[in-house]
C-alpha cells in the first residue's frame, strides 16, 4: 500500500519505520525534510537496537506526499492540525483513509471539509506505542507498546475494515469503537498535561523565573493528581450528557487503576515510558520560564481541555474546575479565547457527526 505520514516527530517516525518494514511504500511529509536520512533505526527503552526501517521517501510537499496515498496518517499536535487542514485539502480525494494519531483535539471539526469530499476519517484512541526521538530524522526509541488499539471512524461503519489494516501494520489487536466521539472524549494529555502544568505553575506571573526544569512525570505531585481526577470527573459528566455510545471510554482512574490522589501519583511517577521527560521550559539568562509554545500548552489547553468546555456548554453541564484551569492558562499565557478551539454547532449537528 502507499502510505503517507504527516509529521516527523516521535510517533510519526516510529510509525513510518514500522510500516515501511512491512514492505509498504511509505512517505514522510515534514517541514524539515533536509534533516532526514533513510532508513530509520529503531531502539528499545534500554537503547538496544531493534530494527531498521525499509526505504522511506522524504518530502516537504503536501502535493507529492498526498496525491497518490491510500492511507494518510496525520501525527501533528492538534493546534498545528487545525492550521494544516486547509493546506492539505486540495490534495485529498474520495476513498482515501485519513488517520489522526491520536484522535483528540477536535480533529473531526477541523477536517469536516475533507470528510465532505468522501474521504474516511479515523483515529487511534491512544497511540499504539509511546515513542521518543533518539536523533531527529535518523532514529527513534519505542518505549512502551500497548496491548491493543481502539479505532474510531467517520463514517462509523468504516472502523472494522480499518482495524484489519492497522492490525497488519503493527501486529497488534485492534477494536472498533462505536463512534469518533469515543476518541474525542478519551482522557489523555488533555487532562494529564493540563493538571500538572496548572499546579506546577500556579504561582507564575510575567517576570518570574524558576531555578530549574524539573522532571514532568517523575516529579508528579498529589496536588496534580487531585486536579487530574477533578478534571476527569467533569469530563465524565459531559460524556453522560451526550446521547451517544461512550461505553468504551474509560475514566482516567480506571485507565491507570488508581483511585486516590496518592495512588495516582505513585502510578504516574513510576511508568517506565514516562522516565526522563522534562517539563517544557525555556532557559534564559536568569533561569527557566514556561514554554507556552510547547504542545503541552498550545495543544492540550487550547484544543484539548477547551473542547470539553465547549461541549459542556452545548449540553448544559457545569465544569467549574475545567473553567478555572482554562482561565488560568489564558491569564498566564496571553492566548485569547478566540484563538483557541471554538465549537460552533448545536446539539443536533454535533450528534449527527458521530452517527
Tab-separated table of N, CA, C and O in Angstrom, residues 81-166:
chain	number	residue	atom	x	y	z
A	81	UNK	N	-2.618	20.867	13.597
A	81	UNK	CA	-3.542	20.199	12.684
A	81	UNK	C	-4.577	21.164	12.143
A	81	UNK	O	-4.895	21.139	10.949
A	82	UNK	N	-5.102	22.027	12.995
A	82	UNK	CA	-6.141	22.957	12.565
A	82	UNK	C	-5.623	23.888	11.470
A	82	UNK	O	-6.352	24.246	10.558
A	83	UNK	N	-4.362	24.270	11.562
A	83	UNK	CA	-3.789	25.118	10.532
A	83	UNK	C	-3.468	24.367	9.254
A	83	UNK	O	-3.560	24.920	8.149
A	84	UNK	N	-3.099	23.094	9.398
A	84	UNK	CA	-2.717	22.292	8.231
A	84	UNK	C	-3.916	21.807	7.428
A	84	UNK	O	-3.772	21.465	6.245
A	85	UNK	N	-5.093	21.789	8.039
A	85	UNK	CA	-6.265	21.212	7.379
A	85	UNK	C	-6.545	21.841	6.022
A	85	UNK	O	-6.810	21.137	5.033
A	86	UNK	N	-6.503	23.159	5.949
A	86	UNK	CA	-6.781	23.835	4.684
A	86	UNK	C	-5.676	23.607	3.660
A	86	UNK	O	-5.933	23.554	2.454
A	87	UNK	N	-4.444	23.450	4.128
A	87	UNK	CA	-3.325	23.241	3.208
A	87	UNK	C	-3.380	21.876	2.530
A	87	UNK	O	-2.983	21.736	1.373
A	88	UNK	N	-3.868	20.864	3.241
A	88	UNK	CA	-3.891	19.526	2.645
A	88	UNK	C	-5.160	19.268	1.834
A	88	UNK	O	-5.189	18.363	0.995
A	89	UNK	N	-6.181	20.076	2.046
A	89	UNK	CA	-7.482	19.850	1.401
A	89	UNK	C	-7.396	19.702	-0.118
A	89	UNK	O	-8.034	18.799	-0.686
A	90	UNK	N	-6.626	20.533	-0.838
A	90	UNK	CA	-6.602	20.412	-2.307
A	90	UNK	C	-6.047	19.081	-2.824
A	90	UNK	O	-6.259	18.749	-3.992
A	91	UNK	N	-5.360	18.342	-1.970
A	91	UNK	CA	-4.694	17.119	-2.433
A	91	UNK	C	-5.371	15.848	-1.927
A	91	UNK	O	-4.840	14.758	-2.093
A	92	UNK	N	-6.549	16.004	-1.338
A	92	UNK	CA	-7.297	14.862	-0.818
A	92	UNK	C	-8.390	14.473	-1.817
A	92	UNK	O	-9.016	15.336	-2.435
A	93	UNK	N	-8.632	13.180	-1.944
A	93	UNK	CA	-9.678	12.713	-2.851
A	93	UNK	C	-10.545	11.661	-2.162
A	93	UNK	O	-10.171	11.086	-1.130
A	94	UNK	N	-11.712	11.420	-2.728
A	94	UNK	CA	-12.653	10.439	-2.190
A	94	UNK	C	-11.987	9.065	-2.104
A	94	UNK	O	-11.224	8.675	-2.994
A	95	UNK	N	-12.282	8.350	-1.028
A	95	UNK	CA	-11.768	6.996	-0.866
A	95	UNK	C	-10.491	6.904	-0.051
A	95	UNK	O	-10.153	5.823	0.438
A	96	UNK	N	-9.776	8.011	0.090
A	96	UNK	CA	-8.582	7.973	0.924
A	96	UNK	C	-8.968	7.813	2.392
A	96	UNK	O	-10.004	8.314	2.837
A	97	UNK	N	-8.124	7.125	3.134
A	97	UNK	CA	-8.331	6.940	4.571
A	97	UNK	C	-7.340	7.829	5.317
A	97	UNK	O	-6.131	7.712	5.101
A	98	UNK	N	-7.861	8.680	6.184
A	98	UNK	CA	-7.020	9.670	6.861
A	98	UNK	C	-7.098	9.425	8.366
A	98	UNK	O	-8.157	9.563	8.977
A	99	UNK	N	-5.968	9.060	8.957
A	99	UNK	CA	-5.916	8.724	10.371
A	99	UNK	C	-5.279	9.817	11.198
A	99	UNK	O	-4.211	10.333	10.842
A	100	UNK	N	-5.915	10.174	12.293
A	100	UNK	CA	-5.393	11.160	13.229
A	100	UNK	C	-4.826	10.405	14.423
A	100	UNK	O	-5.528	9.626	15.065
A	101	UNK	N	-3.543	10.640	14.720
A	101	UNK	CA	-2.853	9.867	15.750
A	101	UNK	C	-2.251	10.802	16.793
A	101	UNK	O	-1.346	11.571	16.485
A	102	UNK	N	-2.727	10.761	18.062
A	102	UNK	CA	-4.005	10.175	18.476
A	102	UNK	C	-5.156	11.076	18.059
A	102	UNK	O	-4.920	12.125	17.449
A	103	UNK	N	-6.399	10.713	18.432
A	103	UNK	CA	-7.548	11.310	17.772
A	103	UNK	C	-8.256	12.439	18.471
A	103	UNK	O	-9.322	12.843	18.029
A	104	UNK	N	-7.750	12.957	19.579
A	104	UNK	CA	-8.454	14.021	20.293
A	104	UNK	C	-8.254	15.383	19.671
A	104	UNK	O	-7.685	15.533	18.597
A	105	UNK	N	-8.716	16.419	20.381
A	105	UNK	CA	-8.458	17.781	19.956
A	105	UNK	C	-9.392	18.346	18.922
A	105	UNK	O	-9.112	19.382	18.317
A	106	UNK	N	-10.515	17.680	18.663
A	106	UNK	CA	-11.478	18.234	17.726
A	106	UNK	C	-11.105	18.095	16.265
A	106	UNK	O	-11.532	18.890	15.419
A	107	UNK	N	-10.317	17.054	15.949
A	107	UNK	CA	-9.898	16.857	14.552
A	107	UNK	C	-11.089	16.692	13.622
A	107	UNK	O	-11.048	17.120	12.457
A	108	UNK	N	-12.171	16.085	14.108
A	108	UNK	CA	-13.340	15.854	13.261
A	108	UNK	C	-13.984	17.154	12.802
A	108	UNK	O	-14.634	17.209	11.749
A	109	UNK	N	-13.794	18.215	13.571
A	109	UNK	CA	-14.339	19.517	13.174
A	109	UNK	C	-13.383	20.227	12.212
A	109	UNK	O	-13.817	20.827	11.233
A	110	UNK	N	-12.090	20.129	12.470
A	110	UNK	CA	-11.100	20.749	11.585
A	110	UNK	C	-11.105	20.130	10.198
A	110	UNK	O	-10.872	20.810	9.201
A	111	UNK	N	-11.359	18.820	10.139
A	111	UNK	CA	-11.270	18.100	8.873
A	111	UNK	C	-12.642	17.800	8.275
A	111	UNK	O	-12.782	16.924	7.430
A	112	UNK	N	-13.639	18.552	8.688
A	112	UNK	CA	-15.004	18.320	8.193
A	112	UNK	C	-15.085	18.430	6.678
A	112	UNK	O	-15.790	17.650	6.021
A	113	UNK	N	-14.375	19.369	6.083
A	113	UNK	CA	-14.416	19.536	4.628
A	113	UNK	C	-13.773	18.362	3.899
A	113	UNK	O	-14.158	18.031	2.767
A	114	UNK	N	-12.806	17.727	4.546
A	114	UNK	CA	-12.170	16.550	3.949
A	114	UNK	C	-13.142	15.381	3.932
A	114	UNK	O	-13.214	14.617	2.960
A	115	UNK	N	-13.912	15.242	5.014
A	115	UNK	CA	-14.930	14.186	5.066
A	115	UNK	C	-15.983	14.415	3.987
A	115	UNK	O	-16.462	13.479	3.337
A	116	UNK	N	-16.339	15.678	3.747
A	116	UNK	CA	-17.333	16.008	2.721
A	116	UNK	C	-16.875	15.603	1.330
A	116	UNK	O	-17.686	15.334	0.441
A	117	UNK	N	-15.555	15.526	1.127
A	117	UNK	CA	-15.017	15.114	-0.172
A	117	UNK	C	-15.180	13.613	-0.403
A	117	UNK	O	-14.986	13.137	-1.528
A	118	UNK	N	-15.505	12.863	0.643
A	118	UNK	CA	-15.651	11.425	0.500
A	118	UNK	C	-14.497	10.627	1.075
A	118	UNK	O	-14.431	9.400	0.917
A	119	UNK	N	-13.575	11.327	1.753
A	119	UNK	CA	-12.501	10.612	2.447
A	119	UNK	C	-13.037	10.041	3.754
A	119	UNK	O	-14.002	10.556	4.322
A	120	UNK	N	-12.410	8.964	4.236
A	120	UNK	CA	-12.779	8.365	5.517
A	120	UNK	C	-11.813	8.860	6.585
A	120	UNK	O	-10.596	8.784	6.413
A	121	UNK	N	-12.362	9.368	7.665
A	121	UNK	CA	-11.555	9.856	8.772
A	121	UNK	C	-11.538	8.798	9.875
A	121	UNK	O	-12.582	8.259	10.225
A	122	UNK	N	-10.355	8.493	10.393
A	122	UNK	CA	-10.288	7.558	11.503
A	122	UNK	C	-9.224	8.015	12.493
A	122	UNK	O	-8.427	8.914	12.212
A	123	UNK	N	-9.224	7.394	13.662
A	123	UNK	CA	-8.255	7.799	14.674
A	123	UNK	C	-7.950	6.639	15.605
A	123	UNK	O	-8.723	5.680	15.718
A	124	UNK	N	-6.802	6.734	16.272
A	124	UNK	CA	-6.477	5.849	17.386
A	124	UNK	C	-6.964	6.536	18.654
A	124	UNK	O	-6.754	7.737	18.834
A	125	UNK	N	-7.583	5.775	19.540
A	125	UNK	CA	-7.975	6.361	20.813
A	125	UNK	C	-6.732	6.812	21.584
A	125	UNK	O	-6.715	7.886	22.191
A	126	UNK	N	-5.700	5.982	21.567
A	126	UNK	CA	-4.386	6.327	22.093
A	126	UNK	C	-3.337	5.775	21.135
A	126	UNK	O	-3.615	4.875	20.356
A	127	UNK	N	-2.128	6.304	21.188
A	127	UNK	CA	-1.068	5.799	20.313
A	127	UNK	C	-0.801	4.329	20.606
A	127	UNK	O	-0.985	3.861	21.734
A	128	UNK	N	-0.370	3.588	19.598
A	128	UNK	CA	-0.130	2.152	19.777
A	128	UNK	C	1.145	1.877	20.560
A	128	UNK	O	1.333	0.790	21.096
A	129	UNK	N	2.037	2.894	20.607
A	129	UNK	CA	3.312	2.738	21.304
A	129	UNK	C	3.823	4.121	21.684
A	129	UNK	O	3.754	5.054	20.873
A	130	UNK	N	4.325	4.261	22.881
A	130	UNK	CA	4.960	5.520	23.270
A	130	UNK	C	6.329	5.570	22.627
A	130	UNK	O	7.102	4.602	22.690
A	131	UNK	N	6.654	6.681	21.987
A	131	UNK	CA	7.903	6.801	21.242
A	131	UNK	C	8.633	8.087	21.635
A	131	UNK	O	8.003	9.079	22.005
A	132	UNK	N	9.941	8.053	21.531
A	132	UNK	CA	10.757	9.244	21.739
A	132	UNK	C	11.867	9.251	20.697
A	132	UNK	O	12.529	8.234	20.471
A	133	UNK	N	12.071	10.396	20.070
A	133	UNK	CA	13.148	10.508	19.095
A	133	UNK	C	14.495	10.299	19.778
A	133	UNK	O	14.748	10.833	20.856
A	134	UNK	N	15.344	9.539	19.134
A	134	UNK	CA	16.731	9.385	19.584
A	134	UNK	C	17.594	10.426	18.889
A	134	UNK	O	18.320	11.171	19.521
A	135	UNK	N	17.474	10.491	17.565
A	135	UNK	CA	18.107	11.550	16.775
A	135	UNK	C	17.145	11.918	15.655
A	135	UNK	O	16.748	11.041	14.878
A	136	UNK	N	16.766	13.184	15.597
A	136	UNK	CA	15.735	13.601	14.643
A	136	UNK	C	16.076	13.171	13.219
A	136	UNK	O	17.172	13.394	12.715
A	137	UNK	N	15.086	12.532	12.573
A	137	UNK	CA	15.236	12.131	11.177
A	137	UNK	C	16.112	10.923	10.953
A	137	UNK	O	16.320	10.511	9.808
A	138	UNK	N	16.615	10.329	12.030
A	138	UNK	CA	17.543	9.207	11.873
A	138	UNK	C	17.202	8.010	12.746
A	138	UNK	O	17.385	6.867	12.331
A	139	UNK	N	16.702	8.249	13.972
A	139	UNK	CA	16.462	7.123	14.867
A	139	UNK	C	15.402	7.485	15.902
A	139	UNK	O	15.197	8.657	16.228
A	140	UNK	N	14.733	6.433	16.432
A	140	UNK	CA	13.641	6.627	17.370
A	140	UNK	C	13.621	5.457	18.355
A	140	UNK	O	14.047	4.344	18.025
A	141	UNK	N	13.135	5.713	19.573
A	141	UNK	CA	13.017	4.667	20.589
A	141	UNK	C	11.548	4.306	20.800
A	141	UNK	O	10.703	5.193	20.948
A	142	UNK	N	11.257	3.010	20.812
A	142	UNK	CA	9.924	2.508	21.147
A	142	UNK	C	9.937	2.167	22.629
A	142	UNK	O	10.607	1.223	23.051
A	143	UNK	N	9.185	2.931	23.424
A	143	UNK	CA	9.320	2.860	24.876
A	143	UNK	C	8.294	1.984	25.564
A	143	UNK	O	8.558	1.438	26.628
A	144	UNK	N	7.107	1.889	25.013
A	144	UNK	CA	6.074	1.113	25.690
A	144	UNK	C	4.927	0.829	24.752
A	144	UNK	O	4.218	1.741	24.341
A	145	UNK	N	4.745	-0.423	24.407
A	145	UNK	CA	3.754	-0.816	23.412
A	145	UNK	C	2.445	-1.208	24.090
A	145	UNK	O	2.425	-1.897	25.104
A	146	UNK	N	1.329	-0.750	23.522
A	146	UNK	CA	0.016	-1.099	24.048
A	146	UNK	C	-0.322	-2.554	23.700
A	146	UNK	O	0.190	-3.111	22.725
A	147	UNK	N	-1.205	-3.142	24.485
A	147	UNK	CA	-1.646	-4.497	24.196
A	147	UNK	C	-2.653	-4.530	23.055
A	147	UNK	O	-2.798	-5.545	22.371
A	148	UNK	N	-3.361	-3.414	22.843
A	148	UNK	CA	-4.341	-3.333	21.767
A	148	UNK	C	-4.581	-1.864	21.434
A	148	UNK	O	-4.177	-0.969	22.187
A	149	UNK	N	-5.233	-1.630	20.314
A	149	UNK	CA	-5.553	-0.284	19.868
A	149	UNK	C	-7.041	-0.193	19.580
A	149	UNK	O	-7.600	-1.086	18.929
A	150	UNK	N	-7.683	0.857	20.066
A	150	UNK	CA	-9.085	1.110	19.759
A	150	UNK	C	-9.147	2.154	18.647
A	150	UNK	O	-8.442	3.166	18.693
A	151	UNK	N	-10.008	1.918	17.671
A	151	UNK	CA	-10.073	2.767	16.486
A	151	UNK	C	-11.509	3.209	16.244
A	151	UNK	O	-12.451	2.410	16.336
A	152	UNK	N	-11.663	4.495	15.940
A	152	UNK	CA	-12.973	5.047	15.601
A	152	UNK	C	-12.889	5.704	14.236
A	152	UNK	O	-11.801	6.069	13.775
A	153	UNK	N	-14.034	5.874	13.591
A	153	UNK	CA	-14.015	6.438	12.251
A	153	UNK	C	-15.262	7.255	11.956
A	153	UNK	O	-16.270	7.156	12.650
A	154	UNK	N	-15.163	8.066	10.929
A	154	UNK	CA	-16.291	8.773	10.326
A	154	UNK	C	-16.238	8.468	8.831
A	154	UNK	O	-15.270	8.855	8.175
A	155	UNK	N	-17.224	7.750	8.288
A	155	UNK	CA	-18.405	7.193	8.958
A	155	UNK	C	-18.029	6.054	9.901
A	155	UNK	O	-17.029	5.363	9.696
A	156	UNK	N	-18.854	5.852	10.920
A	156	UNK	CA	-18.517	4.914	11.986
A	156	UNK	C	-18.383	3.476	11.501
A	156	UNK	O	-17.600	2.698	12.052
A	157	UNK	N	-19.106	3.103	10.454
A	157	UNK	CA	-19.089	1.713	9.985
A	157	UNK	C	-17.777	1.338	9.292
A	157	UNK	O	-17.546	0.159	9.004
A	158	UNK	N	-16.924	2.307	9.013
A	158	UNK	CA	-15.641	2.007	8.356
A	158	UNK	C	-14.605	1.453	9.316
A	158	UNK	O	-13.572	0.921	8.890
A	159	UNK	N	-14.846	1.556	10.615
A	159	UNK	CA	-13.826	1.217	11.601
A	159	UNK	C	-13.394	-0.238	11.542
A	159	UNK	O	-12.213	-0.557	11.740
A	160	UNK	N	-14.313	-1.155	11.258
A	160	UNK	CA	-13.952	-2.576	11.242
A	160	UNK	C	-12.922	-2.893	10.163
A	160	UNK	O	-11.943	-3.614	10.404
A	161	UNK	N	-13.127	-2.349	8.976
A	161	UNK	CA	-12.162	-2.573	7.891
A	161	UNK	C	-10.819	-1.946	8.226
A	161	UNK	O	-9.753	-2.539	7.986
A	162	UNK	N	-10.850	-0.739	8.789
A	162	UNK	CA	-9.612	-0.039	9.130
A	162	UNK	C	-8.854	-0.804	10.215
A	162	UNK	O	-7.618	-0.881	10.187
A	163	UNK	N	-9.575	-1.397	11.147
A	163	UNK	CA	-8.929	-2.192	12.198
A	163	UNK	C	-8.072	-3.310	11.602
A	163	UNK	O	-6.957	-3.582	12.072
A	164	UNK	N	-8.574	-3.975	10.574
A	164	UNK	CA	-7.827	-5.063	9.951
A	164	UNK	C	-6.523	-4.557	9.339
A	164	UNK	O	-5.468	-5.200	9.451
A	165	UNK	N	-6.589	-3.390	8.704
A	165	UNK	CA	-5.395	-2.823	8.077
A	165	UNK	C	-4.370	-2.441	9.133
A	165	UNK	O	-3.177	-2.752	9.025
A	166	UNK	N	-4.823	-1.731	10.178
A	166	UNK	CA	-3.902	-1.256	11.211
A	166	UNK	C	-3.268	-2.437	11.948
A	166	UNK	O	-2.070	-2.427	12.269
